[in-house]
mmCIF file of C-alpha atoms in Angstrom:
data_model
loop_
_atom_site.group_PDB
_atom_site.id
_atom_site.type_symbol
_atom_site.label_atom_id
_atom_site.label_comp_id
_atom_site.label_asym_id
_atom_site.label_seq_id
_atom_site.Cartn_x
_atom_site.Cartn_y
_atom_site.Cartn_z
ATOM 1 C CA MET V 18 16.193 15.558 12.303
ATOM 2 C CA THR V 19 14.689 13.966 9.268
ATOM 3 C CA PHE V 20 12.195 11.349 8.154
ATOM 4 C CA ILE V 21 13.439 8.423 6.070
ATOM 5 C CA VAL V 22 11.028 7.302 3.365
ATOM 6 C CA HIS V 23 11.510 4.004 1.579
ATOM 7 C CA GLY V 24 10.529 3.908 -2.069
ATOM 8 C CA ALA V 25 10.231 7.681 -2.313
ATOM 9 C CA THR V 26 10.544 7.425 -6.102
ATOM 10 C CA GLY V 27 7.732 4.868 -6.279
ATOM 11 C CA ALA V 28 3.968 4.643 -6.057
ATOM 12 C CA GLN V 29 3.775 4.093 -2.295
ATOM 13 C CA GLY V 30 6.671 6.078 -0.876
ATOM 14 C CA GLY V 31 6.342 9.000 -3.286
ATOM 15 C CA PRO V 32 3.076 10.331 -1.847
ATOM 16 C CA VAL V 33 4.423 9.946 1.708
ATOM 17 C CA ALA V 34 7.573 11.927 0.883
ATOM 18 C CA ALA V 35 5.498 14.608 -0.847
ATOM 19 C CA ALA V 36 3.018 14.869 2.031
ATOM 20 C CA LEU V 37 5.822 15.174 4.596
ATOM 21 C CA ALA V 38 7.498 17.873 2.518
ATOM 22 C CA ARG V 39 4.218 19.806 2.252
ATOM 23 C CA ALA V 40 3.951 19.613 6.040
ATOM 24 C CA GLY V 41 7.373 21.248 6.317
ATOM 25 C CA ARG V 42 9.222 18.126 7.430
ATOM 26 C CA SER V 43 12.762 17.217 6.391
ATOM 27 C CA VAL V 44 12.677 14.162 4.115
ATOM 28 C CA THR V 45 15.437 11.824 3.004
ATOM 29 C CA ALA V 46 14.642 9.178 0.417
ATOM 30 C CA ALA V 47 15.981 5.677 1.062
ATOM 31 C CA VAL V 48 16.527 4.372 -2.462
ATOM 32 C CA ARG V 49 18.895 2.134 -4.388
ATOM 33 C CA THR V 50 20.042 4.955 -6.670
ATOM 34 C CA PRO V 51 20.064 8.368 -4.919
ATOM 35 C CA GLN V 52 20.407 10.233 -8.213
ATOM 36 C CA SER V 53 16.921 9.024 -9.151
ATOM 37 C CA TYR V 54 15.377 11.247 -6.450
ATOM 38 C CA ASP V 55 15.094 15.012 -6.759
ATOM 39 C CA GLY V 56 16.024 15.832 -3.198
ATOM 40 C CA ASP V 57 18.010 14.479 -0.247
ATOM 41 C CA ALA V 58 18.585 10.755 -0.651
ATOM 42 C CA VAL V 59 20.637 7.944 0.807
ATOM 43 C CA ALA V 60 21.618 4.706 -0.907
ATOM 44 C CA VAL V 61 20.255 1.553 0.721
ATOM 45 C CA ASP V 62 20.253 -2.106 -0.176
ATOM 46 C CA TYR V 63 17.220 -4.038 1.059
ATOM 47 C CA ALA V 64 19.426 -7.102 1.399
ATOM 48 C CA ASP V 65 22.089 -5.292 3.472
ATOM 49 C CA PRO V 66 21.108 -4.444 7.069
ATOM 50 C CA GLY V 67 24.214 -2.301 7.417
ATOM 51 C CA THR V 68 23.138 0.219 4.785
ATOM 52 C CA LEU V 69 19.666 0.319 6.314
ATOM 53 C CA ALA V 70 20.971 0.881 9.850
ATOM 54 C CA ALA V 71 23.195 3.707 8.606
ATOM 55 C CA ALA V 72 20.196 5.377 6.956
ATOM 56 C CA TYR V 73 17.985 4.973 10.035
ATOM 57 C CA ARG V 74 20.505 6.164 12.614
ATOM 58 C CA GLY V 75 19.470 9.553 14.012
ATOM 59 C CA ALA V 76 16.227 9.661 12.001
ATOM 60 C CA GLU V 77 13.106 11.000 13.659
ATOM 61 C CA GLY V 78 10.974 8.428 11.863
ATOM 62 C CA VAL V 79 10.989 5.860 9.062
ATOM 63 C CA PHE V 80 8.271 4.907 6.617
ATOM 64 C CA VAL V 81 8.801 1.462 5.154
ATOM 65 C CA HIS V 82 7.044 -1.126 3.016
ATOM 66 C CA LEU V 83 8.204 -4.228 1.186
ATOM 67 C CA PRO V 84 8.884 -3.829 -2.538
ATOM 68 C CA LEU V 85 7.455 -6.259 -5.070
ATOM 69 C CA GLY V 86 9.402 -9.478 -5.375
ATOM 70 C CA THR V 87 9.230 -13.200 -4.868
ATOM 71 C CA PRO V 88 8.225 -14.412 -1.389
ATOM 72 C CA GLU V 89 11.843 -15.405 -0.783
ATOM 73 C CA GLN V 90 13.115 -11.962 -1.741
ATOM 74 C CA GLN V 91 10.515 -10.220 0.387
ATOM 75 C CA LEU V 92 11.307 -12.411 3.394
ATOM 76 C CA ALA V 93 15.000 -11.581 3.094
ATOM 77 C CA HIS V 94 14.146 -7.877 2.815
ATOM 78 C CA ALA V 95 11.861 -8.054 5.866
ATOM 79 C CA ARG V 96 14.610 -9.577 7.990
ATOM 80 C CA ALA V 97 17.165 -7.030 6.790
ATOM 81 C CA ILE V 98 14.845 -4.119 7.596
ATOM 82 C CA VAL V 99 14.199 -5.454 11.102
ATOM 83 C CA GLN V 100 17.934 -5.830 11.691
ATOM 84 C CA GLY V 101 18.511 -2.339 10.321
ATOM 85 C CA VAL V 102 15.948 -0.899 12.738
ATOM 86 C CA GLU V 103 17.381 -2.819 15.689
ATOM 87 C CA ASP V 104 20.851 -1.502 14.925
ATOM 88 C CA GLY V 105 19.960 1.997 13.692
ATOM 89 C CA ARG V 106 17.359 2.819 16.400
ATOM 90 C CA PRO V 107 15.282 5.494 14.628
ATOM 91 C CA GLY V 108 12.781 7.373 16.763
ATOM 92 C CA ARG V 109 9.694 5.839 15.165
ATOM 93 C CA VAL V 110 8.748 3.356 12.438
ATOM 94 C CA VAL V 111 5.548 3.372 10.413
ATOM 95 C CA VAL V 112 5.140 0.331 8.195
ATOM 96 C CA SER V 113 2.531 -0.257 5.504
ATOM 97 C CA THR V 114 1.426 -3.828 4.882
ATOM 98 C CA SER V 115 0.675 -2.820 1.261
ATOM 99 C CA GLY V 116 -2.524 -4.846 1.430
ATOM 100 C CA TYR V 117 -0.792 -8.143 2.220
ATOM 101 C CA PRO V 118 -2.424 -10.228 4.972
ATOM 102 C CA PHE V 119 -0.446 -10.578 8.160
ATOM 103 C CA ALA V 120 -0.715 -12.225 11.557
ATOM 104 C CA GLU V 121 0.696 -10.784 14.755
ATOM 105 C CA ASP V 122 0.310 -13.974 16.805
ATOM 106 C CA GLY V 123 3.112 -15.985 15.224
ATOM 107 C CA THR V 124 0.795 -18.228 13.213
ATOM 108 C CA ASP V 125 2.059 -16.927 9.874
ATOM 109 C CA ASP V 126 5.625 -16.698 8.600
ATOM 110 C CA GLY V 127 4.898 -14.631 5.512
ATOM 111 C CA PRO V 128 7.171 -11.665 4.758
ATOM 112 C CA VAL V 129 4.835 -8.958 6.074
ATOM 113 C CA SER V 130 4.075 -10.899 9.260
ATOM 114 C CA VAL V 131 7.812 -11.380 9.859
ATOM 115 C CA LEU V 132 8.388 -7.668 9.226
ATOM 116 C CA VAL V 133 5.633 -6.470 11.557
ATOM 117 C CA ARG V 134 6.501 -8.872 14.380
ATOM 118 C CA GLY V 135 10.181 -8.053 14.076
ATOM 119 C CA LEU V 136 9.636 -4.302 14.159
ATOM 120 C CA ARG V 137 7.324 -4.544 17.145
ATOM 121 C CA GLY V 138 9.862 -6.699 18.925
ATOM 122 C CA SER V 139 12.685 -4.268 18.206
ATOM 123 C CA GLY V 140 11.765 -1.895 21.011
ATOM 124 C CA VAL V 141 11.422 0.980 18.527
ATOM 125 C CA PRO V 142 7.905 2.527 18.631
ATOM 126 C CA THR V 143 6.055 1.075 15.655
ATOM 127 C CA ALA V 144 2.672 1.714 14.055
ATOM 128 C CA VAL V 145 1.201 -0.383 11.255
ATOM 129 C CA ILE V 146 -0.915 0.894 8.376
ATOM 130 C CA ALA V 147 -3.117 -1.839 6.947
ATOM 131 C CA PRO V 148 -4.779 -0.938 3.639
ATOM 132 C CA ARG V 149 -6.646 -3.476 1.554
ATOM 133 C CA LEU V 150 -6.704 -3.038 -2.244
ATOM 134 C CA TYR V 151 -5.245 0.102 -3.797
ATOM 135 C CA LEU V 152 -7.313 2.224 -6.149
ATOM 136 C CA GLU V 153 -4.091 2.763 -8.096
ATOM 137 C CA ASN V 154 -4.473 -0.818 -9.344
ATOM 138 C CA LEU V 155 -7.308 0.558 -11.461
ATOM 139 C CA LEU V 156 -4.832 2.847 -13.249
ATOM 140 C CA LEU V 157 -3.113 -0.121 -14.887
ATOM 141 C CA PRO V 158 -3.331 0.509 -18.650
ATOM 142 C CA PRO V 159 -5.482 -2.557 -19.453
ATOM 143 C CA VAL V 160 -8.024 -1.462 -16.832
ATOM 144 C CA THR V 161 -8.171 2.301 -17.407
ATOM 145 C CA ALA V 162 -8.064 2.058 -21.193
ATOM 146 C CA SER V 163 -11.052 -0.270 -21.181
ATOM 147 C CA ALA V 164 -13.035 2.143 -18.990
ATOM 148 C CA ARG V 165 -12.181 5.147 -21.162
ATOM 149 C CA GLU V 166 -12.588 3.521 -24.560
ATOM 150 C CA HIS V 167 -15.301 0.921 -23.998
ATOM 151 C CA GLY V 168 -17.102 1.942 -20.814
ATOM 152 C CA VAL V 169 -16.112 -1.337 -19.151
ATOM 153 C CA LEU V 170 -14.066 -1.505 -15.947
ATOM 154 C CA PRO V 171 -12.514 -4.999 -15.751
ATOM 155 C CA TYR V 172 -11.038 -6.319 -12.512
ATOM 156 C CA PRO V 173 -10.516 -9.825 -11.054
ATOM 157 C CA LEU V 174 -13.159 -9.637 -8.310
ATOM 158 C CA ARG V 175 -16.708 -10.965 -8.103
ATOM 159 C CA THR V 176 -19.495 -8.437 -8.548
ATOM 160 C CA ASP V 177 -20.674 -9.149 -4.973
ATOM 161 C CA TYR V 178 -17.227 -8.821 -3.342
ATOM 162 C CA PRO V 179 -16.993 -5.684 -1.128
ATOM 163 C CA VAL V 180 -13.576 -4.124 -0.498
ATOM 164 C CA SER V 181 -12.353 -1.263 1.655
ATOM 165 C CA TRP V 182 -10.506 0.325 -1.274
ATOM 166 C CA SER V 183 -8.050 3.144 -0.550
ATOM 167 C CA SER V 184 -5.433 5.090 -2.451
ATOM 168 C CA HIS V 185 -1.726 5.687 -1.898
ATOM 169 C CA LEU V 186 -2.739 9.264 -1.108
ATOM 170 C CA ASP V 187 -4.946 8.043 1.750
ATOM 171 C CA VAL V 188 -2.102 5.920 3.114
ATOM 172 C CA ALA V 189 0.209 8.952 2.914
ATOM 173 C CA ASP V 190 -2.252 11.026 4.964
ATOM 174 C CA VAL V 191 -2.264 8.339 7.645
ATOM 175 C CA ALA V 192 1.519 7.857 7.513
ATOM 176 C CA VAL V 193 2.198 11.546 8.100
ATOM 177 C CA ARG V 194 -0.167 11.594 11.066
ATOM 178 C CA LEU V 195 1.458 8.503 12.583
ATOM 179 C CA LEU V 196 4.986 9.773 12.004
ATOM 180 C CA ASP V 197 4.131 13.091 13.659
ATOM 181 C CA ASP V 198 2.168 11.697 16.597
ATOM 182 C CA LEU V 199 3.772 9.037 18.798
ATOM 183 C CA ALA V 200 0.526 8.328 20.653
ATOM 184 C CA PRO V 201 -1.271 6.048 18.149
ATOM 185 C CA THR V 202 0.152 2.535 18.173
ATOM 186 C CA GLY V 203 -1.044 -0.837 16.982
ATOM 187 C CA THR V 204 -2.685 -1.171 13.591
ATOM 188 C CA VAL V 205 -4.621 1.493 11.702
ATOM 189 C CA ALA V 206 -6.785 0.074 8.916
ATOM 190 C CA VAL V 207 -7.266 2.273 5.854
ATOM 191 C CA GLY V 208 -10.141 2.071 3.398
ATOM 192 C CA ALA V 209 -13.727 2.808 2.479
ATOM 193 C CA LEU V 210 -16.558 2.048 4.884
ATOM 194 C CA PRO V 211 -18.821 0.451 3.922
ATOM 195 C CA GLY V 212 -16.809 -1.581 1.437
ATOM 196 C CA LEU V 213 -17.174 -0.802 -2.257
ATOM 197 C CA LEU V 214 -18.483 -3.227 -4.872
ATOM 198 C CA GLY V 215 -17.342 -3.258 -8.474
ATOM 199 C CA ALA V 216 -20.455 -1.302 -9.397
ATOM 200 C CA ASP V 217 -19.415 1.446 -6.968
ATOM 201 C CA LEU V 218 -16.010 1.682 -8.641
ATOM 202 C CA ALA V 219 -17.672 1.947 -12.025
ATOM 203 C CA THR V 220 -19.947 4.717 -10.737
ATOM 204 C CA GLY V 221 -16.906 6.725 -9.612
ATOM 205 C CA PHE V 222 -15.260 6.289 -13.008
ATOM 206 C CA ALA V 223 -18.477 7.272 -14.764
ATOM 207 C CA GLU V 224 -18.709 10.459 -12.693
ATOM 208 C CA HIS V 225 -15.112 11.354 -13.481
ATOM 209 C CA LEU V 226 -15.132 10.417 -17.172
ATOM 210 C CA GLY V 227 -18.581 11.775 -17.931
ATOM 211 C CA ARG V 228 -19.715 8.577 -19.620
ATOM 212 C CA ASP V 229 -21.462 5.331 -18.697
ATOM 213 C CA VAL V 230 -19.121 2.743 -17.178
ATOM 214 C CA ARG V 231 -20.013 -0.734 -15.988
ATOM 215 C CA PHE V 232 -17.969 -3.182 -13.935
ATOM 216 C CA GLU V 233 -16.942 -6.545 -15.368
ATOM 217 C CA ALA V 234 -15.631 -9.392 -13.200
ATOM 218 C CA GLN V 235 -12.395 -10.643 -14.785
ATOM 219 C CA ASP V 236 -10.729 -14.039 -14.502
ATOM 220 C CA PRO V 237 -7.564 -13.659 -12.351
ATOM 221 C CA ASP V 238 -5.454 -15.530 -14.903
ATOM 222 C CA ASP V 239 -6.611 -13.175 -17.665
ATOM 223 C CA PHE V 240 -5.712 -10.237 -15.435
ATOM 224 C CA GLY V 241 -2.264 -11.718 -14.833
ATOM 225 C CA THR V 242 -1.682 -12.183 -18.549
ATOM 226 C CA ALA V 243 -2.672 -8.573 -19.216
ATOM 227 C CA VAL V 244 -0.346 -7.026 -16.611
ATOM 228 C CA ALA V 245 2.594 -9.465 -16.746
ATOM 229 C CA PRO V 246 4.354 -7.331 -19.407
ATOM 230 C CA ILE V 247 4.398 -4.466 -16.866
ATOM 231 C CA PHE V 248 5.669 -6.279 -13.771
ATOM 232 C CA GLY V 249 7.027 -9.570 -15.074
ATOM 233 C CA ALA V 250 5.425 -12.991 -14.839
ATOM 234 C CA GLU V 251 7.368 -13.998 -11.704
ATOM 235 C CA ALA V 252 6.475 -10.869 -9.746
ATOM 236 C CA ILE V 253 2.800 -10.963 -10.714
ATOM 237 C CA ALA V 254 2.287 -14.670 -9.918
ATOM 238 C CA PRO V 255 1.643 -14.102 -6.156
ATOM 239 C CA VAL V 256 -0.805 -11.324 -7.037
ATOM 240 C CA VAL V 257 -2.776 -13.619 -9.352
ATOM 241 C CA ALA V 258 -2.789 -16.275 -6.635
ATOM 242 C CA SER V 259 -4.190 -13.737 -4.173
ATOM 243 C CA TYR V 260 -7.129 -13.004 -6.475
ATOM 244 C CA HIS V 261 -7.866 -16.710 -6.825
ATOM 245 C CA TRP V 262 -7.924 -16.833 -3.026
ATOM 246 C CA ARG V 263 -10.208 -13.806 -2.879
ATOM 247 C CA ALA V 264 -12.677 -15.677 -5.087
ATOM 248 C CA THR V 265 -13.225 -18.043 -2.142
ATOM 249 C CA GLN V 266 -13.832 -15.240 0.376
ATOM 250 C CA PRO V 267 -16.932 -13.120 1.144
ATOM 251 C CA GLY V 268 -15.116 -9.782 0.943
ATOM 252 C CA ASP V 269 -12.308 -7.647 2.378
ATOM 253 C CA VAL V 270 -13.697 -4.893 4.589
ATOM 254 C CA ILE V 271 -11.868 -3.270 7.491
ATOM 255 C CA ALA V 272 -13.260 -3.184 11.021
ATOM 256 C CA ARG V 273 -14.607 0.236 11.915
ATOM 257 C CA GLU V 274 -12.978 0.227 15.348
ATOM 258 C CA ASP V 275 -9.539 -0.166 13.729
ATOM 259 C CA SER V 276 -10.152 2.305 10.915
ATOM 260 C CA ALA V 277 -8.407 5.610 10.285
ATOM 261 C CA GLN V 278 -11.897 7.125 10.344
ATOM 262 C CA GLU V 279 -12.367 6.143 13.983
ATOM 263 C CA ARG V 280 -8.793 6.217 15.288
ATOM 264 C CA LEU V 281 -7.492 9.330 13.527
ATOM 265 C CA GLY V 282 -10.549 11.110 12.144
ATOM 266 C CA LEU V 283 -9.237 10.724 8.577
ATOM 267 C CA GLN V 284 -11.648 9.876 5.761
ATOM 268 C CA PRO V 285 -10.451 8.131 2.590
ATOM 269 C CA ARG V 286 -11.146 9.714 -0.778
ATOM 270 C CA THR V 287 -14.104 8.627 -2.851
ATOM 271 C CA VAL V 288 -13.301 7.022 -6.194
ATOM 272 C CA ALA V 289 -14.212 10.206 -8.078
ATOM 273 C CA GLN V 290 -12.180 12.393 -5.668
ATOM 274 C CA TRP V 291 -9.174 10.115 -6.053
ATOM 275 C CA LEU V 292 -9.376 10.156 -9.850
ATOM 276 C CA ARG V 293 -9.458 13.942 -9.743
ATOM 277 C CA ASP V 294 -6.568 14.175 -7.295
ATOM 278 C CA VAL V 295 -4.300 11.910 -9.358
ATOM 279 C CA GLY V 296 -5.267 13.662 -12.591
ATOM 280 C CA ALA V 297 -6.450 10.479 -14.253
#
């Protein structure tokens, strides 16, 4: 039997596929173009439940997350994935919220909420990984280049806004545990405790780079302008909106009782450890 990993050629699925392979598990990448993956792969279309069900059928477990896209595209993908799981009946599903907020009580009809509720209602054992912000966001060229060249780490958060930052590598560690062990259910929150401020991020970069680095709160619109050439203006618009929303909030810190630290005994990497592990 094998594990199906969505986005195995990308930033989120890649570390999960690699971690499963290191653990000696059989991995099949669920991707649009199988030739893009150096290993076993199956072609899927996020808009076609039939291709998804065919990929899931007989699988021991599936790791899935929603790709970037407009809210309408993501909602269509969420519904197709749920239908694919209902029809394909894999042994287990582990879904990452990718940092998007979600509600399990039916009060929100956003794509991730629809995905999580649908998977849990499918009858297939499902566990949810709920990270907050990804440290990999700090590897965006406008951010990293500024830290390296000018000793300034710009990001669109207030200086007093704490976040339970985590990396894709941390999520992969949790995903492998949840795919292997059917006992944990519900939601496992992933991220630093206590939450990290911008100054803490800068300290990690300073340790890694061997130079002084300070954090600078950036306007969300300026951030969007800087990264739009990478992702496209349409795809980045919801991200910019989320940072405007964050400006109205006190912070984004996970509850300890839901954390991977408490539930699974897994600690997230520090900023300096993560930078070393990704070879930044």
